[in-house]
Coordinates of C-alpha atoms and ligand atoms in Angstrom, one line a residue:
X228 CA -48.6 33.0 215.6
X229 CA -48.9 30.4 212.6
X230 CA -50.3 26.8 213.5
X231 CA -47.4 24.1 214.6
X232 CA -48.0 22.2 210.8
X233 CA -48.5 19.0 210.9
X234 CA -46.7 15.6 210.9
X235 CA -47.6 12.0 210.8
X236 CA -46.0 8.9 209.6
X237 CA -47.0 5.4 208.9
X238 CA -44.3 3.3 210.1
X239 CA -45.2 -0.8 209.0
X240 CA -42.0 -3.1 210.2
X241 CA -41.3 -4.9 207.3
X242 CA -41.8 -8.6 208.0
X243 CA -44.8 -9.4 205.7
X244 CA -47.2 -8.2 203.1
X245 CA -48.9 -5.3 204.0
X246 CA -52.5 -5.8 205.0
X247 CA -55.5 -4.9 206.0
X248 CA -54.9 -3.2 209.6
X249 CA -51.8 -1.5 208.3
X250 CA -53.0 -0.7 205.0
X251 CA -55.5 1.3 207.9
X252 CA -53.7 3.0 210.0
X253 CA -52.0 4.3 206.5
X254 CA -55.2 5.4 205.0
X255 CA -56.1 7.1 208.1
X256 CA -52.2 9.0 208.6
X257 CA -52.7 9.7 205.2
X258 CA -56.1 11.5 205.8
X259 CA -55.2 13.9 208.8
X260 CA -51.8 14.8 206.8
X261 CA -53.9 15.1 203.8
X262 CA -57.2 17.8 205.8
X263 CA -54.3 20.0 207.3
X264 CA -52.0 20.4 204.8
X265 CA -49.7 18.4 207.0
X266 CA -47.2 16.1 206.2
X267 CA -47.2 12.4 205.4
X268 CA -43.3 10.5 206.3
X269 CA -43.0 6.8 206.0
X270 CA -40.6 5.7 208.1
X271 CA -39.7 1.6 207.8
X272 CA -39.3 0.3 211.1
X273 CA -36.6 -2.5 209.8
X274 CA -34.3 -3.0 212.7
X275 CA -35.0 -6.6 213.4
X276 CA -32.2 -7.1 211.3
X277 CA -33.7 -10.9 210.8
X278 CA -37.0 -10.6 210.6
X279 CA -37.3 -7.1 207.9
X280 CA -37.1 -8.2 204.3
X281 CA -36.7 -6.4 200.7
X282 CA -39.4 -8.2 199.5
X283 CA -41.5 -6.8 202.4
X284 CA -40.3 -3.0 201.6
X285 CA -41.3 -4.0 197.7
X286 CA -44.7 -5.1 199.0
X287 CA -44.9 -2.2 201.4
X288 CA -44.6 0.4 199.2
X289 CA -46.4 -1.3 195.8
X290 CA -48.8 -2.0 198.0
X291 CA -49.3 2.3 199.2
X292 CA -49.0 3.4 195.5
X293 CA -51.3 1.0 193.7
X294 CA -54.2 2.5 196.7
X295 CA -53.1 5.7 196.0
X296 CA -51.7 7.0 200.0
X297 CA -48.9 9.5 198.4
X298 CA -46.3 10.0 201.2
X299 CA -44.3 13.4 201.4
X300 CA -40.8 12.1 203.0
X301 CA -39.5 8.9 203.3
X302 CA -39.2 6.4 202.6
X303 CA -36.4 6.2 206.1
X304 CA -35.6 3.1 207.2
X305 CA -34.7 3.2 211.1
X306 CA -31.5 0.9 210.7
X307 CA -30.0 3.4 209.4
X308 CA -30.1 6.2 212.5
X309 CA -28.8 2.9 215.2
X310 CA -25.6 5.1 216.0
X311 CA -28.3 7.7 216.8
X312 CA -31.5 5.8 219.4
X313 CA -28.0 4.7 221.1
X314 CA -26.2 8.1 221.2
X315 CA -29.3 9.1 222.6
X316 CA -29.2 6.2 225.7
X317 CA -25.8 8.3 226.1
X318 CA -26.6 11.5 226.9
X319 CA -29.4 9.9 229.3
X320 CA -26.9 8.0 230.9
X321 CA -25.0 11.3 230.8
X322 CA -27.2 13.7 232.7
X323 CA -28.4 10.5 235.1
X324 CA -31.7 9.5 234.2
X325 CA -30.4 5.8 232.8
X326 CA -28.3 2.5 233.9
X327 CA -26.2 0.7 233.0
X328 CA -27.4 -2.7 234.8
X329 CA -25.3 -5.5 235.0
X330 CA -28.0 -7.9 236.5
X331 CA -27.5 -11.3 234.1
X332 CA -30.3 -13.2 232.8
X333 CA -29.9 -15.7 235.3
X334 CA -30.4 -13.6 238.1
X335 CA -33.3 -11.6 236.8
X336 CA -35.1 -15.0 235.6
X337 CA -34.6 -16.1 239.0
X338 CA -36.5 -13.0 240.7
X339 CA -38.8 -13.4 238.1
X340 CA -39.4 -17.3 239.6
X341 CA -39.5 -15.9 243.5
X342 CA -42.9 -12.7 242.0
X343 CA -44.5 -15.8 240.3
X344 CA -44.5 -18.1 243.8
X345 CA -45.3 -15.1 245.5
X346 CA -47.9 -14.1 242.8
X347 CA -46.8 -10.9 242.4
X348 CA -46.4 -8.9 239.7
X349 CA -42.8 -9.3 238.5
X350 CA -40.7 -5.2 238.5
X351 CA -37.4 -4.8 238.3
X352 CA -36.9 -4.5 241.8
X353 CA -33.8 -1.7 241.0
X354 CA -30.4 -3.1 241.7
X355 CA -28.6 -1.4 240.2
X356 CA -30.2 2.3 240.1
X357 CA -28.4 2.1 243.3
X358 CA -24.1 1.2 242.6
X359 CA -22.1 3.3 243.5
X360 CA -20.3 5.1 240.4
X361 CA -17.0 2.7 242.2
X362 CA -19.4 -0.1 241.6
X363 CA -20.2 0.4 238.3
X364 CA -16.5 1.4 236.9
X365 CA -16.2 -1.8 238.9
X366 CA -17.6 -3.7 236.8
X367 CA -17.2 -2.2 233.5
X368 CA -13.8 -2.8 234.1
X369 CA -13.8 -6.1 234.8
X370 CA -15.9 -6.3 231.5
X371 CA -18.9 -7.0 232.7
X372 CA -21.8 -6.9 229.8
X373 CA -24.4 -4.8 230.5
X374 CA -27.9 -3.3 229.5
X375 CA -29.1 0.5 230.2
X376 CA -33.3 0.8 231.9
X377 CA -34.2 4.3 232.2
X378 CA -35.3 5.8 235.6
X379 CA -38.7 5.6 236.1
X380 CA -39.8 9.0 238.4
X381 CA -39.8 7.2 241.7
X382 CA -41.8 9.0 243.8
X383 CA -46.5 9.4 243.7
X384 CA -47.8 10.5 240.2
X385 CA -47.4 8.6 236.6
X386 CA -47.4 9.4 233.7
X387 CA -50.7 11.1 231.7
X388 CA -52.0 11.2 228.2
X389 CA -54.9 12.8 226.2
X390 CA -55.0 9.6 223.4
X391 CA -57.2 11.6 221.0
X392 CA -59.4 8.5 220.5
X393 CA -59.6 7.0 223.7
X394 CA -59.3 9.3 226.2
X395 CA -57.0 9.7 229.1
X396 CA -55.0 7.0 229.9
X397 CA -52.7 7.1 232.6
X398 CA -50.5 4.8 234.7
X399 CA -48.9 5.0 237.5
X400 CA -44.5 5.0 237.4
X401 CA -45.1 2.5 240.4
X402 CA -46.2 0.0 237.7
X403 CA -43.3 0.9 235.0
X404 CA -40.4 -0.5 236.2
X405 CA -36.9 0.4 234.6
X406 CA -37.3 -1.1 231.5
X407 CA -34.0 -1.4 229.0
X408 CA -33.3 0.7 226.5
X409 CA -30.5 -0.5 225.1
X410 CA -29.6 -4.2 225.4
X411 CA -26.2 -6.7 226.3
X412 CA -25.6 -6.2 222.2
X413 CA -25.3 -2.6 222.1
X414 CA -29.0 -3.1 220.5
X415 CA -31.7 -0.4 221.2
X416 CA -35.0 -1.6 221.9
X417 CA -37.1 -0.7 219.6
X418 CA -39.8 2.0 222.6
X419 CA -36.3 4.0 222.3
X420 CA -36.0 4.2 218.9
X421 CA -39.5 5.1 217.7
X422 CA -39.2 7.6 220.4
X423 CA -36.2 8.9 218.5
X424 CA -36.9 8.8 215.3
X425 CA -40.6 10.5 215.9
X426 CA -38.6 13.5 217.7
X427 CA -36.5 13.7 214.8
X428 CA -38.9 12.9 212.0
X429 CA -40.7 16.0 213.9
X430 CA -43.3 13.8 214.0
X431 CA -46.9 16.4 215.8
X432 CA -49.4 13.0 216.1
X433 CA -48.7 9.2 216.8
X434 CA -51.7 7.3 215.0
X435 CA -51.2 3.9 215.0
X436 CA -52.9 0.2 216.8
X437 CA -53.8 -0.1 219.8
X438 CA -51.4 -2.3 220.5
X439 CA -49.1 1.3 221.1
X440 CA -51.1 2.1 224.2
X441 CA -48.8 -0.4 226.2
X442 CA -45.6 1.4 225.0
X443 CA -47.3 4.9 225.0
X444 CA -46.2 5.7 228.6
X445 CA -42.6 4.3 228.0
X446 CA -42.0 6.4 225.5
X447 CA -44.2 9.4 226.8
X448 CA -40.6 9.4 230.1
X449 CA -38.5 8.8 227.0
X450 CA -39.5 11.7 225.7
X451 CA -39.5 13.6 229.4
X452 CA -36.0 12.5 230.1
X453 CA -34.7 13.8 227.0
X454 CA -36.4 17.2 226.9
X455 CA -37.8 16.4 223.5
X456 CA -42.1 17.7 222.9
X457 CA -44.2 15.8 223.1
X458 CA -46.4 14.4 220.9
X459 CA -50.4 13.5 220.9
X460 CA -51.3 9.8 219.9
X461 CA -54.8 8.6 218.8
X462 CA -54.7 5.0 218.8
X463 CA -57.0 3.6 216.4
X464 CA -59.4 0.0 217.8
X465 CA -58.6 -3.5 215.9
X466 CA -60.4 -5.1 213.2
X467 CA -61.0 -8.1 214.2
X468 CA -62.8 -11.3 212.7
X469 CA -66.9 -12.3 213.3
X470 CA -65.6 -14.6 215.4
X471 CA -63.8 -11.9 218.0
X472 CA -60.3 -12.9 217.2
X473 CA -58.1 -10.4 216.0
X474 CA -56.8 -10.2 211.8
X475 CA -53.5 -11.5 212.0
X476 CA -51.2 -12.3 209.0
X477 CA -50.6 -15.9 211.1
X478 CA -54.6 -17.3 210.5
X479 CA -56.0 -15.4 207.9
X480 CA -53.1 -15.3 205.7
X481 CA -53.9 -14.2 201.7
X482 CA -57.4 -12.7 203.2
X483 CA -56.7 -10.0 204.7
X484 CA -53.3 -9.2 202.1
X485 CA -53.6 -6.0 200.7
X486 CA -52.6 -7.6 197.3
X487 CA -55.4 -10.4 197.3
X488 CA -57.9 -7.1 197.1
X489 CA -55.5 -6.5 193.6
X490 CA -55.6 -9.1 192.3
X491 CA -59.0 -10.2 193.0
X492 CA -60.6 -7.5 191.1
X493 CA -61.2 -4.5 193.5
X494 CA -60.5 -0.5 192.7
X495 CA -57.3 0.5 195.1
X496 CA -60.4 4.0 195.6
X497 CA -63.2 1.0 196.4
X498 CA -60.8 -0.8 199.1
X499 CA -60.3 2.8 200.9
X500 CA -63.1 3.5 200.9
X501 CA -64.2 0.0 201.9
X502 CA -61.4 0.7 205.3
X503 CA -61.9 3.7 206.6
X504 CA -65.6 3.0 207.2
X505 CA -63.9 0.1 209.4
X506 CA -63.8 2.2 212.4
X507 CA -64.8 6.0 211.6
X508 CA -68.6 7.3 211.5
X509 CA -68.9 10.3 210.1
X510 CA -72.4 11.9 211.1
X511 CA -74.2 11.4 208.0
X512 CA -73.5 8.2 208.0
X513 CA -72.2 8.2 204.5
X514 CA -71.6 5.9 202.9
X515 CA -69.3 7.0 199.2
X516 CA -67.0 9.4 199.5
X517 CA -65.1 10.9 195.9
X518 CA -61.0 11.4 197.0
X519 CA -61.6 15.6 197.9
X520 CA -65.5 14.5 199.8
X521 CA -62.9 11.6 202.3
X522 CA -60.2 14.3 203.0
X523 CA -62.8 17.1 203.4
X524 CA -64.8 15.0 206.1
X525 CA -62.2 12.7 207.6
X526 CA -61.5 13.4 211.6
X527 CA -59.8 12.1 213.8
X528 CA -62.9 12.4 216.7
X529 CA -64.2 9.8 214.0
X530 CA -62.7 6.9 214.8
X531 CA -64.6 5.2 217.0
X532 CA -63.4 2.7 220.1
X533 CA -64.9 -0.1 219.5
X534 CA -63.3 -2.9 217.5
X535 CA -64.9 -2.9 214.0
X536 CA -65.2 -7.1 212.9
X537 CA -63.9 -7.6 209.3
X538 CA -65.7 -10.1 207.6
X539 CA -63.0 -12.8 206.1
X540 CA -65.0 -15.1 204.3
X541 CA -62.5 -18.1 204.6
X542 CA -64.9 -20.7 203.3
X543 CA -67.9 -19.2 201.0
X544 CA -67.0 -20.2 197.5
X545 CA -69.6 -16.8 196.7
X546 CA -67.3 -14.4 198.0
X547 CA -64.1 -14.1 198.4
X548 CA -64.1 -11.5 201.3
X549 CA -66.0 -9.2 203.8
X550 CA -69.8 -9.1 201.5
X551 CA -69.8 -5.3 202.3
X552 CA -66.4 -5.0 200.6
X553 CA -67.6 -6.8 197.1
X554 CA -71.0 -4.4 197.8
X555 CA -68.4 -1.2 197.5
X556 CA -66.4 -2.7 194.6
X557 CA -69.6 -3.1 193.2
X558 CA -71.2 0.7 193.0
X559 CA -68.1 1.8 192.6
X560 CA -67.3 -0.2 189.2
X561 CA -70.4 0.4 188.0
X562 CA -70.8 3.9 188.3
X563 CA -67.5 5.4 187.7
X564 CA -66.2 6.7 184.6
X565 CA -65.9 5.5 182.1
X566 CA -62.2 6.4 181.0
X567 CA -61.9 5.7 184.9
X568 CA -62.8 2.5 184.9
X569 CA -60.5 1.4 180.5
X570 CA -57.3 0.8 182.0
X571 CA -58.6 -1.9 185.0
X572 CA -60.6 -3.5 182.7
X573 CA -57.3 -3.5 180.2
X574 CA -55.2 -4.6 182.7
X575 CA -57.7 -7.3 183.8
X576 CA -58.0 -8.2 180.1
X577 CA -54.5 -8.3 179.0
X578 CA -53.6 -11.6 182.0
X579 CA -56.1 -13.6 181.3
X580 CA -55.2 -13.1 177.6
X581 CA -57.8 -11.7 176.4
X582 CA -57.3 -7.4 175.8
X583 CA -56.4 -6.9 171.9
X584 CA -55.1 -3.5 170.4
X585 CA -57.9 -2.3 168.8
X586 CA -59.2 -1.9 171.8
X587 CA -57.4 0.7 172.6
X588 CA -57.9 1.9 168.6
X589 CA -60.2 1.7 165.9
X590 CA -62.4 -0.5 168.4
X591 CA -62.2 1.4 171.5
X592 CA -65.7 3.4 170.8
X593 CA -67.1 -0.2 170.9
X594 CA -64.8 -1.5 173.7
X595 CA -66.5 1.6 175.9
X596 CA -70.1 0.3 175.0
X597 CA -69.7 -2.8 175.5
X598 CA -67.5 -2.5 179.4
X599 CA -70.9 -0.2 179.9
X600 CA -73.3 -2.6 179.0
X601 CA -71.6 -5.5 181.2
X602 CA -70.5 -4.0 183.8
X603 CA -74.7 -3.1 185.4
X604 CA -74.1 -6.5 186.8
X605 CA -70.3 -7.3 187.7
X606 CA -68.8 -6.6 191.7
X607 CA -65.8 -7.3 190.9
X608 CA -62.7 -6.9 187.9
X609 CA -62.0 -10.1 186.9
X610 CA -65.2 -10.3 186.5
X611 CA -64.7 -8.6 183.2
X612 CA -62.7 -11.5 182.3
X613 CA -64.8 -14.7 183.3
X614 CA -68.7 -13.1 182.6
X615 CA -67.2 -10.5 180.5
X616 CA -65.8 -13.8 178.3
X617 CA -68.7 -13.7 175.3
X618 CA -67.7 -10.7 174.0
X619 CA -64.5 -10.3 173.5
X620 CA -63.5 -13.9 172.5
X621 CA -65.4 -16.5 170.6
X622 CA -65.1 -18.9 173.0
X623 CA -66.2 -19.2 176.0
X624 CA -67.3 -21.8 177.9
X625 CA -71.6 -22.2 178.5
X626 CA -72.5 -22.4 182.6
X627 CA -74.4 -26.1 182.3
X628 CA -77.4 -25.0 184.5
X629 CA -78.3 -22.7 181.2
X630 CA -77.7 -25.1 178.7
X631 CA -80.4 -27.0 180.5
X632 CA -83.0 -24.6 182.0
X633 CA -83.2 -22.3 178.8
X634 CA -82.4 -24.8 175.3
X635 CA -82.9 -27.8 176.5
X636 CA -86.0 -27.3 177.8
X637 CA -87.4 -25.9 174.8
X638 CA -85.8 -29.2 172.2
X639 CA -87.6 -27.1 168.7
X640 CA -84.6 -24.4 169.5
X641 CA -82.3 -26.4 167.9
X642 CA -84.4 -25.4 164.8
X643 CA -85.6 -21.8 165.8
X644 CA -82.1 -20.7 166.3
X645 CA -80.4 -21.1 163.4
X646 CA -84.1 -19.9 161.5
X647 CA -83.3 -16.9 163.4
X648 CA -79.7 -17.4 162.1
X649 CA -81.0 -16.5 158.9
X650 CA -83.5 -13.5 159.1
X651 CA -80.7 -11.5 160.9
X652 CA -78.1 -11.7 158.2
X653 CA -81.4 -10.7 155.6
X654 CA -81.5 -7.3 158.1
X655 CA -80.3 -4.1 156.2
X656 CA -79.0 -3.6 159.4
X657 CA -78.1 -5.0 162.5
X658 CA -79.3 -2.6 165.7
X659 CA -80.6 -3.5 168.8
X660 CA -84.3 -2.2 167.3
X661 CA -84.4 -4.5 164.5
X662 CA -82.9 -7.3 165.8
X663 CA -86.1 -6.7 167.8
X664 CA -88.0 -6.5 165.5
X665 CA -86.7 -9.4 163.9
X666 CA -87.8 -11.5 167.4
X667 CA -91.0 -10.1 167.5
X668 CA -92.0 -10.7 164.4
X669 CA -91.2 -14.8 165.4
X670 CA -92.7 -14.7 168.0
X671 CA -96.0 -13.6 166.8
X672 CA -95.6 -16.4 164.3
X673 CA -95.1 -19.3 166.6
X674 CA -97.3 -18.2 168.5
X675 CA -94.8 -19.0 172.6
X676 CA -94.1 -17.8 175.3
X677 CA -91.5 -14.5 174.2
X678 CA -89.3 -15.5 177.8
X679 CA -88.8 -19.0 175.6
X680 CA -87.5 -17.9 172.4
X681 CA -85.1 -15.0 174.3
X682 CA -84.3 -16.5 177.2
X683 CA -82.1 -18.7 173.8
X684 CA -81.0 -16.4 172.5
X685 CA -79.0 -15.7 175.4
X686 CA -77.4 -18.8 176.4
X687 CA -77.3 -19.4 172.8
X688 CA -75.0 -16.3 172.1
X689 CA -73.6 -15.8 175.5
X690 CA -73.6 -18.6 177.4
X691 CA -75.4 -17.9 180.2
X692 CA -78.2 -18.0 182.3
X693 CA -78.7 -13.6 183.0
X694 CA -77.2 -10.9 181.3
X695 CA -78.3 -7.2 180.1
X696 CA -81.1 -7.0 178.4
X697 CA -80.9 -8.9 174.4
X698 CA -81.5 -6.0 172.4
X699 CA -78.3 -4.8 173.8
X700 CA -76.2 -7.3 174.0
X701 CA -76.8 -8.3 170.6
X702 CA -76.4 -5.7 169.2
X703 CA -73.0 -4.9 171.2
X704 CA -71.5 -8.6 169.7
X705 CA -72.5 -8.1 166.6
X706 CA -74.0 -9.5 163.2
X707 CA -71.1 -12.0 162.3
X708 CA -71.0 -13.4 166.1
X709 CA -74.5 -13.7 166.7
X710 CA -75.5 -14.7 163.8
X711 CA -72.5 -18.1 164.3
X712 CA -73.5 -18.3 167.5
X713 CA -77.2 -19.9 167.3
X714 CA -76.4 -21.2 163.0
X715 CA -74.1 -23.9 166.0
X716 CA -76.5 -23.4 168.4
X717 CA -77.4 -28.1 167.7
X718 CA -74.3 -28.5 169.7
X719 CA -76.2 -27.9 172.8
X720 CA -79.2 -30.7 172.5
Ligands
LIG148 N1 -43.2 -0.5 213.3 C1 -44.7 -0.6 213.6 C2 -46.0 -1.7 213.4 O1 -45.7 -1.9 212.0 C3 -45.5 1.0 214.2 C4 -45.5 1.2 215.8 C5 -45.8 2.9 215.8 O2 -46.7 3.0 215.3 O3 -45.5 3.1 216.7 O4 -46.8 -2.3 214.4

């Protein structure tokens, strides 16, 4: 017998941007689908018409595409299936598994208040469960509004399920009230819609955030009452900030939005790799994975029960986000094949107005060599447009600290560097080796420490304190730029 095909889903509510917690859920579902040869279904849970927006839907789709998470079916929209959710409730009524409840809001509030006074947990007391068919008919004939409640078994025992992350979870029937599945205005409740949709989409594994655990026993009761197969559940631990507060859009704003990472120079795969490790451990404690390696290594069993900590950086200008995420990004940026990095750098330079078509044409080879040279010190794609500016443009800022330390401390550089420019201008070939020879010769004549001249040149031609090997920089910048920049060095003293 062939094994049942795995079908998982990512089911975001489009009430804001895609945040890193949602992205992590999507990634785990995606990995599980790819690992098992199953299907990932994308379902937009947009039944909350007031809070759902088109902009949010687009943001979620864009975010997933950017991360490289491809889905096999959908997007389906929950709002298209409201009739089906109601019909399910009608079936439950007809089968005697649910009942109409005519209790008014005021009556329920009074009962809740009484329970509060007696310090008892409030549960709906089942008043309407005991109505006779004639009483129900009379109330309906009188036009009284009603909700629909599920009949929770009133017997010993409870609902249990084996969560693939948290293990066995049990809830006694006695602790579950006859909960509402359709509101008095005819709107199905989320627990019902979500379960009916999972059944229709033939979901085999519900992989979702820990907050879903509270709904699971109720949803299992719905599946059972409808005679539907119950999927397996895997709930994921929370992501906390360093103060142990739950990461949320409300308290962390943009800093936890996927688009924030996109705009701040992250490579999508670096973010995926980082988010996967935030809450999942592999036996070998490996850190870096290619897409294929990650799919092969991923296993729901490795999802941690303990909450993970995401080091949101709020007020530290040195880090825009978790330093681990930044170093993950730096790793990929420095090691990935150049041709794969190329389009990202291009996009970054375009954004900064530094892109020139020749970088993709006759100077492409130069462009790739430059990217390769400078990336060894970079962390984010944005660095190519900021720190990389002296390589792609003639106007670039001079760092004050570099001017002071590397130029102004040695006023004679104002003479030496233009002299050096003349020697460079006379060179037959302007290569790293040839420039090095010239510099070494000058050092010998002047009898000064190598650092004085070398650091001075570096700052004069790049405006920076540090950078890659000087002679490689010179060759990459080319004679014309180097000579011009050395000649105007007097301006900085
Ligand atoms: N729409 C729910 C959310 O965004 C998903 C719940 C689920 O995955 O079952 O939180």
